[in-house]
CSV table of C-alpha atoms and ligand atoms in Angstrom, one decimal:
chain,number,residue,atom,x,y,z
A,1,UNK,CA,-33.5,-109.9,110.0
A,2,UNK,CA,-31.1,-108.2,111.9
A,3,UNK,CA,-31.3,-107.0,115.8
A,4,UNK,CA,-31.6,-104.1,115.0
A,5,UNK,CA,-34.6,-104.9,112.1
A,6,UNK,CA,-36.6,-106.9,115.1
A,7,UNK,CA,-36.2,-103.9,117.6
A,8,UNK,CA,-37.8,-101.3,114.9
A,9,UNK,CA,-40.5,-103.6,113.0
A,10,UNK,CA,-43.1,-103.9,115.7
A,11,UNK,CA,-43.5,-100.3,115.4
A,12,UNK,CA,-43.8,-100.2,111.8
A,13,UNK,CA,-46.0,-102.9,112.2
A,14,UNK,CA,-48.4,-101.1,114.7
A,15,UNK,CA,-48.3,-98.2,112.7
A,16,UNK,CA,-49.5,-100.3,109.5
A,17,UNK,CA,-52.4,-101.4,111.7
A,18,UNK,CA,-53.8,-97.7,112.4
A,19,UNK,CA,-53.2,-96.9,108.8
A,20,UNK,CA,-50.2,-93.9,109.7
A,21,UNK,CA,-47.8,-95.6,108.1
A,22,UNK,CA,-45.8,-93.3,105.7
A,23,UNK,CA,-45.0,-94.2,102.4
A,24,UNK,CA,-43.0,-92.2,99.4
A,25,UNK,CA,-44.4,-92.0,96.0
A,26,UNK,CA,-42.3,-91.3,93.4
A,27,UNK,CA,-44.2,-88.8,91.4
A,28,UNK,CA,-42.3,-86.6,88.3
A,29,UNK,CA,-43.8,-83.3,87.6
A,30,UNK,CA,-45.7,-82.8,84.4
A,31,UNK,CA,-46.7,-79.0,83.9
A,32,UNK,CA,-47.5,-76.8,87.5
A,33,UNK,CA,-50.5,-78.4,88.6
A,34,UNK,CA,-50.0,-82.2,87.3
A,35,UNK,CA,-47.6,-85.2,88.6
A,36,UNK,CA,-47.4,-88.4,87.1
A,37,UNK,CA,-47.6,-91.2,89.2
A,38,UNK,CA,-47.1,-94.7,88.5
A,39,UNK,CA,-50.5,-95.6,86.9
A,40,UNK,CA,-51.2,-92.0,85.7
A,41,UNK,CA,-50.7,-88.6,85.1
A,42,UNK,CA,-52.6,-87.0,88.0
A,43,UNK,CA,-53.9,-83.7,89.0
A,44,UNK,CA,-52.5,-82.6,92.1
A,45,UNK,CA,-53.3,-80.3,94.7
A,46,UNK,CA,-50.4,-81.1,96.9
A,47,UNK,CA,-47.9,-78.5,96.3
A,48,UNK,CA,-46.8,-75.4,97.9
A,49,UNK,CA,-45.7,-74.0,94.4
A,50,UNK,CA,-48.9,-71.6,95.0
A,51,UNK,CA,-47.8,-68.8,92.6
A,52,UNK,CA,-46.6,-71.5,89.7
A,53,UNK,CA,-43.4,-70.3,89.5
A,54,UNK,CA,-41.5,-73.7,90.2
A,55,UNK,CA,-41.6,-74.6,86.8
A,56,UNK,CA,-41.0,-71.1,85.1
A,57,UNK,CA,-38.6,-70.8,82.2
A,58,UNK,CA,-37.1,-67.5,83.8
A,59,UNK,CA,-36.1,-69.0,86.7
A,60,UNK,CA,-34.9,-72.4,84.9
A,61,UNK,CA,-32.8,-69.8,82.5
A,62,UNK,CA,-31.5,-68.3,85.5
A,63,UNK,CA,-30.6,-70.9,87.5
A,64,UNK,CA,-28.5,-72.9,84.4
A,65,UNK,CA,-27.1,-69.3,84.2
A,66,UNK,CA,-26.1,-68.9,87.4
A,67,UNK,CA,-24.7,-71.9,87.8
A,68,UNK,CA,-23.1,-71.7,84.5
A,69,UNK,CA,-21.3,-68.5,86.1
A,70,UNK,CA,-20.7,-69.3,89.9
A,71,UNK,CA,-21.3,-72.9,90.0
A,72,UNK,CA,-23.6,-75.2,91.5
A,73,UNK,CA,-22.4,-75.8,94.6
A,74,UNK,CA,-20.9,-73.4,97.0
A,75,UNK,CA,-18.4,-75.2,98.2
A,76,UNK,CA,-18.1,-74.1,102.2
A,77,UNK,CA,-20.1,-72.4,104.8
A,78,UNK,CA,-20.6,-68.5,104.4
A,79,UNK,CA,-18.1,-67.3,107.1
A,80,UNK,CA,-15.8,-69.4,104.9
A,81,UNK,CA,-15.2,-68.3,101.8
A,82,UNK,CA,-19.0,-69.9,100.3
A,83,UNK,CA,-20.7,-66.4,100.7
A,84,UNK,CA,-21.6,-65.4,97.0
A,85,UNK,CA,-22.1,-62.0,95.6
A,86,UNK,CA,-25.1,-63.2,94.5
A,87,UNK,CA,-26.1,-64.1,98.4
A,88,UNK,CA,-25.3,-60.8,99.1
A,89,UNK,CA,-27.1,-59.7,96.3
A,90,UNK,CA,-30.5,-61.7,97.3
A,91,UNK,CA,-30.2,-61.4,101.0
A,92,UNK,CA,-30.7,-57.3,100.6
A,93,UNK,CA,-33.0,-57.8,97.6
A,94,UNK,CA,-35.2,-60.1,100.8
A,95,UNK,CA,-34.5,-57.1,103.0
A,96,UNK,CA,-36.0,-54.5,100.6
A,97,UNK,CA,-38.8,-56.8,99.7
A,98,UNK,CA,-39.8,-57.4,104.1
A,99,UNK,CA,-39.6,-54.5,104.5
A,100,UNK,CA,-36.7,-54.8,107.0
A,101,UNK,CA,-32.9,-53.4,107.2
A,102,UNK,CA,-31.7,-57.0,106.5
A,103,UNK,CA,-32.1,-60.5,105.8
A,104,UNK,CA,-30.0,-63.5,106.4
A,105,UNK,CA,-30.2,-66.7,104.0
A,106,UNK,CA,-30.3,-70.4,105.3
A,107,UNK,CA,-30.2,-73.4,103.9
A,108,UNK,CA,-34.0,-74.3,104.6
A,109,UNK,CA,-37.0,-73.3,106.5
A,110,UNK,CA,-36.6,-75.8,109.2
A,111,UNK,CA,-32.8,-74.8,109.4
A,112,UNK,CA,-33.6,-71.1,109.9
A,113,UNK,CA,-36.1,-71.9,112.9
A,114,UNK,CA,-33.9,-74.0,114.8
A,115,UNK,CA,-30.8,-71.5,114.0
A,116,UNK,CA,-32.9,-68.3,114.4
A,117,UNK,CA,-34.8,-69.4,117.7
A,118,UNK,CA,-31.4,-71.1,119.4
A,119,UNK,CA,-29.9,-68.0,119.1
A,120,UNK,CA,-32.4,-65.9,120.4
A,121,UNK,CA,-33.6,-67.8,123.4
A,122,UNK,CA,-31.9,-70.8,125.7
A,123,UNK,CA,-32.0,-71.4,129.5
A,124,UNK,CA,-33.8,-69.1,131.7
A,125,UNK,CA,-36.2,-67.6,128.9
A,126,UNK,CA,-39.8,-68.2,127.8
A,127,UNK,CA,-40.8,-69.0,124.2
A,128,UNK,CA,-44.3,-68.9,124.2
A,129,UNK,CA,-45.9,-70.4,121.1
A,130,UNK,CA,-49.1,-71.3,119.2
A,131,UNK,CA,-50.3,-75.2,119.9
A,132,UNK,CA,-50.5,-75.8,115.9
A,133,UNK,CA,-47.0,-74.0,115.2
A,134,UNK,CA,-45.3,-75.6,112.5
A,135,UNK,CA,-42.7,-78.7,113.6
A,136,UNK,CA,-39.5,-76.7,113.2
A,137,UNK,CA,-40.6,-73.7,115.7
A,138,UNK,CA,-41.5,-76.6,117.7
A,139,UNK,CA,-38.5,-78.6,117.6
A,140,UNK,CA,-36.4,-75.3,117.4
A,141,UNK,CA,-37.5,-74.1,121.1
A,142,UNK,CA,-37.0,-77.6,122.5
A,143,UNK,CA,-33.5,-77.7,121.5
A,144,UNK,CA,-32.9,-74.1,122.5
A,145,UNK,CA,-33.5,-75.1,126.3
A,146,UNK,CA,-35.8,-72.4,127.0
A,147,UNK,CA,-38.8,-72.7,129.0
A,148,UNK,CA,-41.5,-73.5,126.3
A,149,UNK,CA,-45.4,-72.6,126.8
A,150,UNK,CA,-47.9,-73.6,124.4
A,151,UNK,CA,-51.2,-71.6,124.3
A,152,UNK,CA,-54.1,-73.1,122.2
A,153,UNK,CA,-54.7,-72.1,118.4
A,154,UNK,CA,-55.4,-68.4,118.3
A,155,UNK,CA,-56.6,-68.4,121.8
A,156,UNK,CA,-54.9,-64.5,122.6
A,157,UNK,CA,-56.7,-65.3,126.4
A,158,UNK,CA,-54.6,-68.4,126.9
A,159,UNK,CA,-51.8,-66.7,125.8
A,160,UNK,CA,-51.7,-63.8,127.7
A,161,UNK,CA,-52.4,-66.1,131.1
A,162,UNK,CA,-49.4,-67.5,130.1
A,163,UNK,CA,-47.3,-63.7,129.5
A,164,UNK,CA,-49.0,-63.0,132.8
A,165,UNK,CA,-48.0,-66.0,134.6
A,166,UNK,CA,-44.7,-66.9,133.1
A,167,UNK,CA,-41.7,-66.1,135.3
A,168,UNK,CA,-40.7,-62.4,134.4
A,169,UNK,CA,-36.7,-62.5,134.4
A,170,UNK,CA,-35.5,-63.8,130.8
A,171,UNK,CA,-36.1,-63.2,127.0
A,172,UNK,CA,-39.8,-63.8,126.4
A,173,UNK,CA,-40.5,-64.9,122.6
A,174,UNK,CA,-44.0,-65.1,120.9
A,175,UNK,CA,-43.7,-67.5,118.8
A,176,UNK,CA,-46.2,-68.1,115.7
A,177,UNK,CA,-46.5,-69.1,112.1
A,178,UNK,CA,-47.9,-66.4,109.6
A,179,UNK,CA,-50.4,-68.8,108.0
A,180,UNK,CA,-50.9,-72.0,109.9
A,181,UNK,CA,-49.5,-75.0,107.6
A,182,UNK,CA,-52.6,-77.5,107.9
A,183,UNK,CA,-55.1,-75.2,108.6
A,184,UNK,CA,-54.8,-72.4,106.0
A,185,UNK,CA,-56.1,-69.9,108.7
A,186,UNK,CA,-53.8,-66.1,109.6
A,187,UNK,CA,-52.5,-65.8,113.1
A,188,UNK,CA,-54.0,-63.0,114.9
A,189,UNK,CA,-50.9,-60.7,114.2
A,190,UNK,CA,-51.9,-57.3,115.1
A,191,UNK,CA,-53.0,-58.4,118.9
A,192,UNK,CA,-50.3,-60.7,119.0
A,193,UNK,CA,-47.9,-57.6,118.9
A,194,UNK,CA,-50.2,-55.9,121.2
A,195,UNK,CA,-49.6,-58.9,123.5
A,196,UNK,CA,-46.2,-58.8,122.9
A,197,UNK,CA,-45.8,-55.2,123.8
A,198,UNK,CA,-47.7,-54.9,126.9
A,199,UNK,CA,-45.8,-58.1,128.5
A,200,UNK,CA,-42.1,-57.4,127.1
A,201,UNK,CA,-42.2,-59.9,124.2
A,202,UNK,CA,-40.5,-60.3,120.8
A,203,UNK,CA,-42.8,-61.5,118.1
A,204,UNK,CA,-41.6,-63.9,115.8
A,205,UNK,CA,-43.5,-65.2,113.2
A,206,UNK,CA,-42.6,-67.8,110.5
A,207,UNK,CA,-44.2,-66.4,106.8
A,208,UNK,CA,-43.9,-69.7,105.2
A,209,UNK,CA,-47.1,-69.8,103.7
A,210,UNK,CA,-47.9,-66.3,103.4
A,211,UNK,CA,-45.0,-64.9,101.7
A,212,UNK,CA,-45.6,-64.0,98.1
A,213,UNK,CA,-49.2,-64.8,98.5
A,214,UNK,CA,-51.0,-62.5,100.8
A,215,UNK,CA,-50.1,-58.5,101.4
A,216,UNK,CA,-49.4,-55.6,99.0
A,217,UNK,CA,-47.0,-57.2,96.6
A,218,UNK,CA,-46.9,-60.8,97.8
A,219,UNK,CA,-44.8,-59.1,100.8
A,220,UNK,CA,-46.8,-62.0,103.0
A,221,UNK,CA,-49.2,-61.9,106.1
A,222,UNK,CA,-47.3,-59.4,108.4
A,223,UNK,CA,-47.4,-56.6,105.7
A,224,UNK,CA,-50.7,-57.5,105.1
A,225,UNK,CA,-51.8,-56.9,108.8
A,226,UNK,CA,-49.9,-53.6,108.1
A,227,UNK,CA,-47.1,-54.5,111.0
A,228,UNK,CA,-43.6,-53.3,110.4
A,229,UNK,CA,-40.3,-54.0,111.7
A,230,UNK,CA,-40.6,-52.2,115.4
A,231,UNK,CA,-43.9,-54.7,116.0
A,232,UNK,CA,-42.4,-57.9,114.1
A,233,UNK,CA,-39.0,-57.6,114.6
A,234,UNK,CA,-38.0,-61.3,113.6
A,235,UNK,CA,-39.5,-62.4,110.5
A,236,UNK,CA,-38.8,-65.9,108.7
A,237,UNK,CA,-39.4,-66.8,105.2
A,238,UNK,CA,-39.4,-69.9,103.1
A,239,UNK,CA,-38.4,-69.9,99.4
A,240,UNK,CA,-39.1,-73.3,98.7
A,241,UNK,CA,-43.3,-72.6,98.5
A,242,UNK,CA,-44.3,-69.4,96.6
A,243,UNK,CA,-41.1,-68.5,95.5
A,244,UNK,CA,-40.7,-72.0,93.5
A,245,UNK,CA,-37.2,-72.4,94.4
A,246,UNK,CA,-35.7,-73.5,97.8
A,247,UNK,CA,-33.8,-72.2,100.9
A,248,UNK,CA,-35.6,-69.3,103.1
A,249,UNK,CA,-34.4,-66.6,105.0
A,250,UNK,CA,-34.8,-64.7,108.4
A,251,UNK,CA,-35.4,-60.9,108.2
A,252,UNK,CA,-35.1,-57.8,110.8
A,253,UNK,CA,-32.6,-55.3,112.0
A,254,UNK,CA,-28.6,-55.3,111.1
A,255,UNK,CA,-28.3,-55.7,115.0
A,256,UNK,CA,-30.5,-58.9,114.6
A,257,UNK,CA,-28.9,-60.4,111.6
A,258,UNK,CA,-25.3,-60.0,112.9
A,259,UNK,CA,-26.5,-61.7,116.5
A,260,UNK,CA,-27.5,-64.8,113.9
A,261,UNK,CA,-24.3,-64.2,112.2
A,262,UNK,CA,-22.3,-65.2,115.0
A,263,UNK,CA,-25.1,-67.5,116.9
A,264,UNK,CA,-27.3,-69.2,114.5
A,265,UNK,CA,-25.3,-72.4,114.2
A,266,UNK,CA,-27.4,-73.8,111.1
A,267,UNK,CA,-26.6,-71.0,109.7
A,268,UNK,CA,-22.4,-71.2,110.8
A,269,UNK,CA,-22.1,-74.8,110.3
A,270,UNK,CA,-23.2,-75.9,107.2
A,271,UNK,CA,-22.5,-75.6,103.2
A,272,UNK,CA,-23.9,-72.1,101.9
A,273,UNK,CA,-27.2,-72.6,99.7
A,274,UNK,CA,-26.2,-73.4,96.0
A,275,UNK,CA,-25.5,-69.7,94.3
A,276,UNK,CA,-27.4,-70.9,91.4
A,277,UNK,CA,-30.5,-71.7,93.6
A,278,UNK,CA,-29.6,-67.4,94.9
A,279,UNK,CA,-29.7,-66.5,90.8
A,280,UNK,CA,-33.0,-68.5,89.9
A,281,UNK,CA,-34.5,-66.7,93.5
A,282,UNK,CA,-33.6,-63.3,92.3
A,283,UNK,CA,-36.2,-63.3,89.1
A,284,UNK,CA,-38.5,-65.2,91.4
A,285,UNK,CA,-38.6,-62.4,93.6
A,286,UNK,CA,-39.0,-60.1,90.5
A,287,UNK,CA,-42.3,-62.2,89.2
A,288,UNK,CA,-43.6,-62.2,92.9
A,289,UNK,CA,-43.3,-58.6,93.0
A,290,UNK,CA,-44.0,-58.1,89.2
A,291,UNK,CA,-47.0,-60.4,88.5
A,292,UNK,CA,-50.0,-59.9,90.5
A,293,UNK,CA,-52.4,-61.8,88.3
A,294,UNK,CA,-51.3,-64.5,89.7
A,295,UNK,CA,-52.1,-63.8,93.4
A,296,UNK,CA,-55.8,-63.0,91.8
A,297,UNK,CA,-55.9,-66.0,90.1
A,298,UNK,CA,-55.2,-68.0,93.4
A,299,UNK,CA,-58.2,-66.1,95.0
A,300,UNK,CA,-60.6,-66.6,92.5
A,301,UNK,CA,-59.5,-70.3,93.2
A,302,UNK,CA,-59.5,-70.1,96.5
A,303,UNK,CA,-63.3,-68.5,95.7
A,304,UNK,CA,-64.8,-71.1,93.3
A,305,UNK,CA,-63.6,-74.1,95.7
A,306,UNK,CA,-64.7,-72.7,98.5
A,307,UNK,CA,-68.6,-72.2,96.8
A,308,UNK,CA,-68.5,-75.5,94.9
A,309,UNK,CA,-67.6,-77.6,98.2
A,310,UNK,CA,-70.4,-76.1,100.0
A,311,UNK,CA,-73.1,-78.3,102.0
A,312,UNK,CA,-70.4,-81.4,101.8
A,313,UNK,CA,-70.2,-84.3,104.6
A,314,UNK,CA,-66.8,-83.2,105.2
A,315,UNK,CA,-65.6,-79.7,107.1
A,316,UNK,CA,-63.9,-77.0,104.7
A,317,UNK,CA,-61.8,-75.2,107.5
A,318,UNK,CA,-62.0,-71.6,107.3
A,319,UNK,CA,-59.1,-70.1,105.3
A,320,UNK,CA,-58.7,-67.3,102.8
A,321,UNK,CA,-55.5,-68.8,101.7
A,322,UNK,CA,-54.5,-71.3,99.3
A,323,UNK,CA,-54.4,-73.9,101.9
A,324,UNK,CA,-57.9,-75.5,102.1
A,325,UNK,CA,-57.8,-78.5,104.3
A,326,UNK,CA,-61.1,-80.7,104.0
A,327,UNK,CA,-61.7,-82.1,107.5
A,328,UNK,CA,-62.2,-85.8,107.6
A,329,UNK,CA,-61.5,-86.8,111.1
A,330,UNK,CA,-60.0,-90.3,111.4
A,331,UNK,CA,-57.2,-91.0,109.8
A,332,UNK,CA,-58.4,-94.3,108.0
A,333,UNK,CA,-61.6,-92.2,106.4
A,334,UNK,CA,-58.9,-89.3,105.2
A,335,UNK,CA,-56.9,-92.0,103.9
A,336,UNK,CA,-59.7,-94.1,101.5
A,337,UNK,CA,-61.0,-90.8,100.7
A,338,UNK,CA,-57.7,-89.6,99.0
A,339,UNK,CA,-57.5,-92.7,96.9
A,340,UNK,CA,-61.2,-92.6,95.9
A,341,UNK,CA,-59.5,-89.0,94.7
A,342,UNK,CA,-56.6,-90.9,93.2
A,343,UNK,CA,-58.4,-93.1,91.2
A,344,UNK,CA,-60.2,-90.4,89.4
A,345,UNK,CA,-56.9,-88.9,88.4
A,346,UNK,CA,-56.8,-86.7,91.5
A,347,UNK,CA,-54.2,-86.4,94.3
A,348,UNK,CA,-54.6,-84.7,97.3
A,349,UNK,CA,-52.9,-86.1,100.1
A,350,UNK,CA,-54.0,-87.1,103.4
A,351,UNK,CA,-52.2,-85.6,106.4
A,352,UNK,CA,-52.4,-87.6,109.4
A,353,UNK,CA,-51.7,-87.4,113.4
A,354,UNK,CA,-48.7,-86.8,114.2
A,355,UNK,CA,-48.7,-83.7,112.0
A,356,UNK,CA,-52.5,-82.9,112.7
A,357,UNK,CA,-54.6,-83.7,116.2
A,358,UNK,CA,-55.9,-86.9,116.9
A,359,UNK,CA,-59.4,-87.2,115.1
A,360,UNK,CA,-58.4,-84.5,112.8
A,361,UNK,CA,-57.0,-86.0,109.7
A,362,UNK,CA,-57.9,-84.2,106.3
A,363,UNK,CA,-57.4,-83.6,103.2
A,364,UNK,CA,-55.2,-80.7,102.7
A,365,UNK,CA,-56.0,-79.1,99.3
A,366,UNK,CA,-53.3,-76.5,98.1
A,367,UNK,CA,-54.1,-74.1,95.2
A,368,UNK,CA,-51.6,-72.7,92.9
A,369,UNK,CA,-52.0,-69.9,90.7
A,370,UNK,CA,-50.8,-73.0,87.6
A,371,UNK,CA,-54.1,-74.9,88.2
A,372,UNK,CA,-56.9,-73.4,85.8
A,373,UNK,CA,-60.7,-72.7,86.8
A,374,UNK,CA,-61.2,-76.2,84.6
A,375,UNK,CA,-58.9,-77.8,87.2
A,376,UNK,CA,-61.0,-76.4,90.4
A,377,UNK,CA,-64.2,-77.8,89.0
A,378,UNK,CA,-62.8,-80.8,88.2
A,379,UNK,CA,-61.9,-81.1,92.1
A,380,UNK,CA,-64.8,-80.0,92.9
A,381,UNK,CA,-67.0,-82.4,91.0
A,382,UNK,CA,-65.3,-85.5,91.8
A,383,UNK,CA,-65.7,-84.7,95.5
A,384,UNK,CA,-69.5,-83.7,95.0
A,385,UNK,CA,-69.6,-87.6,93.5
A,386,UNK,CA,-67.7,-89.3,96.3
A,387,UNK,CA,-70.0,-87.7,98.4
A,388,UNK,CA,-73.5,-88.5,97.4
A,389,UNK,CA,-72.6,-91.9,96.4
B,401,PLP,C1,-44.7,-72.9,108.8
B,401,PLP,C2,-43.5,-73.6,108.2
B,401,PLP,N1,-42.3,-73.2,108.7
B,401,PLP,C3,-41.2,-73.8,108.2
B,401,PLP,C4,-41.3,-74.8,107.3
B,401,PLP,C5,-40.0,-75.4,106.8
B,401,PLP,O1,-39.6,-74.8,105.6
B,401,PLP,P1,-38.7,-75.6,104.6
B,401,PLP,O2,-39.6,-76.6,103.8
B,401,PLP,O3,-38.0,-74.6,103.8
B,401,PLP,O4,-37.7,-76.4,105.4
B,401,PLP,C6,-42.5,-75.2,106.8
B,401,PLP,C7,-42.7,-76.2,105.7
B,401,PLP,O5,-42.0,-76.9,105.2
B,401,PLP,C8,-43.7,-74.6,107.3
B,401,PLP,O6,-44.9,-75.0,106.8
């Protein structure tokens, strides 16, 4: 064992102990809604592929096309010769789609937040952000240097203490996620822009999770709440989860997207998202748009878990969305209940402090519009088992 080795063991060690120790799996994919893991094929409800469009053979066909015509790679940063037509092409087809005058493409959800929030904020301001806001918002506004206030879930009291409260001189940035990642529950956007307005704020809210699943078109959680550009004005969105492919992008005015143009330094210092990831996102966007069936599939899902799981030992958190996180509480019980799943042929996965609050360890159920109603009650039912026996 090395120095090194010694110094880091213990804490894997201690980790081991409380049973947080992370792990990978390798699992390959089998169809939209099964994996096969070393001892099976298994039925998953782990992935953010809600709409089932990771494994579509339009956007496989595309993306061997495009990369058949502009490569896979794009060889250098955007302000550097790597800025496709087909970027170009996507980043206003995003535009059109949020409903804003233009979009910027990053490499990755995380990327954007910590590009789009360091530009927007650093010493002297106030980000002022939800207490279950995803990691990267989190991370983003430490390492932007501005002042950062954290009000409790939801709590639009707390929050506007904190507006009232805060030092006035600086940018003030609300700061929120769309749909909350492990809890499956809508921020309260339409008084969060109220907030926002009566105490000088920009809203910014990351749409990982609602984009292509909630609103008029799959156009996510902010058109849903019927906000538009002047009461969101910074508005980030994944393509990695409903769009089945990978990268995400942050939308708003020109004025805003130039400012990330020349300040967003995930977005100026790094490799420009393969071009043939750009074509296989195009005809996603055209089936998110095109194919509401499968946004009513998800919530008849959403539906038939939500009645079958009724009246269990274990806490169904309130959420219309695909995200259904079964409340466990300790991490040990979340644990030995998703391999009690896992030996039926079922895996959900466990998430554990630190993503979630001490005590609140679950099981967090995704649906996708690839699982079938068979699927659901096959969840269901194995669940109702562990339960009673
Ligand atoms: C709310 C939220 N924002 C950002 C991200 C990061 O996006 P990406 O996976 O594209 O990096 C995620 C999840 O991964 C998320 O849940």
């Amino acid at each position: 064992m090395t120095d090194l080795d010694a110094a880091l063991a213990p804490e894997l060690a201690r980790l081991e102990a409380l049973r947080l120790r992370r792990r990978l799996q390798p699992m390959d994919a089998v169809d939209g809604a099964s994996l096969r893991a070393a001892e099976a094929a298994l039925l998953s409800f782990s992935s953010n592929d809600y709409l089932g469009l990771a494994r579509d053979d339009r956007l496989q066909a595309a993306l061997c096309a495009g990369a058949a015509r502009d490569g896979v790679g794009s060889g250098a940063a955007h302000l550097l010769g790597g800025h496709r037509g087909v970027h170009q092409a996507l980043e206003e087809a995003l535009a059109a789609f949020a409903g804003r005058e233009a979009a910027l493409l990053f490499g990755n959800g995380y990327l954007a937040n910590l590009g789009m929030i360091g530009a927007l904020a650093g010493r002297g301001d106030t980000i002022f952000a939800d207490r279950l806001n995803h990691a990267s918002l989190v991370d983003a506004a430490l390492l932007s240097r501005a002042r950062l206030l954290r009000y409790r879930h939801a709590d639009l009291q707390h929050l506007e203490d904190l507006l009232k409260t805060a030092p006035a001189r600086g940018r003030r940035l609300i700061v929120t996620d769309g749909v909350f990642s492990m809890d499956g529950d809508v921020a309260p956007l339409v008084a969060l822009t109220e907030l926002a307005r009566r105490h000088r704020a920009w809203l910014v809210v990351d749409d990982a999770h609602g984009l292509g699943v909630l609103g008029p078109d799959g156009r996510g959680s902010v058109a849903a709440a019927g906000l538009d550009e002047a009461a969101v004005p910074v508005l980030m969105g994944t393509l990695g989860k409903a769009f089945g492919v990978y990268g995400a992008f942050v939308a708003g005015s020109r004025i805003l997207v130039d400012t990330l143009l020349q300040r967003a330094r995930t977005y100026i210092y790094t490799t420009a998202l393969p071009p043939a990831l750009a074509h296989a996102t195009l005809t996603a966007l055209d089936c998110v748009r095109g194919e509401p069936w499968r946004r009513e599939r998800l919530r008849e899902h959403v539906h038939a878990l939500r009645a079958g799981l009724a009246g269990l030992p274990w806490t169904l958190l309130p959420s219309d969305t695909p995200i259904q996180p079964l409340l466990v509480g300790g991490a040990d019980a979340a644990v030995t209940l998703s391999e009690a799943l896992r030996a039926r042929g079922i895996y959900v996965p466990a998430v554990r402090p630190p993503t979630v609050p001490q005590g609140t360890a679950r099981l967090r159920i995704t649906l996708s519009a690839a699982h079938t109603a068979t699927d659901v009650e096959r969840l269901v039912r194995a669940l109702r088992e562990l339960a009673s026996g």
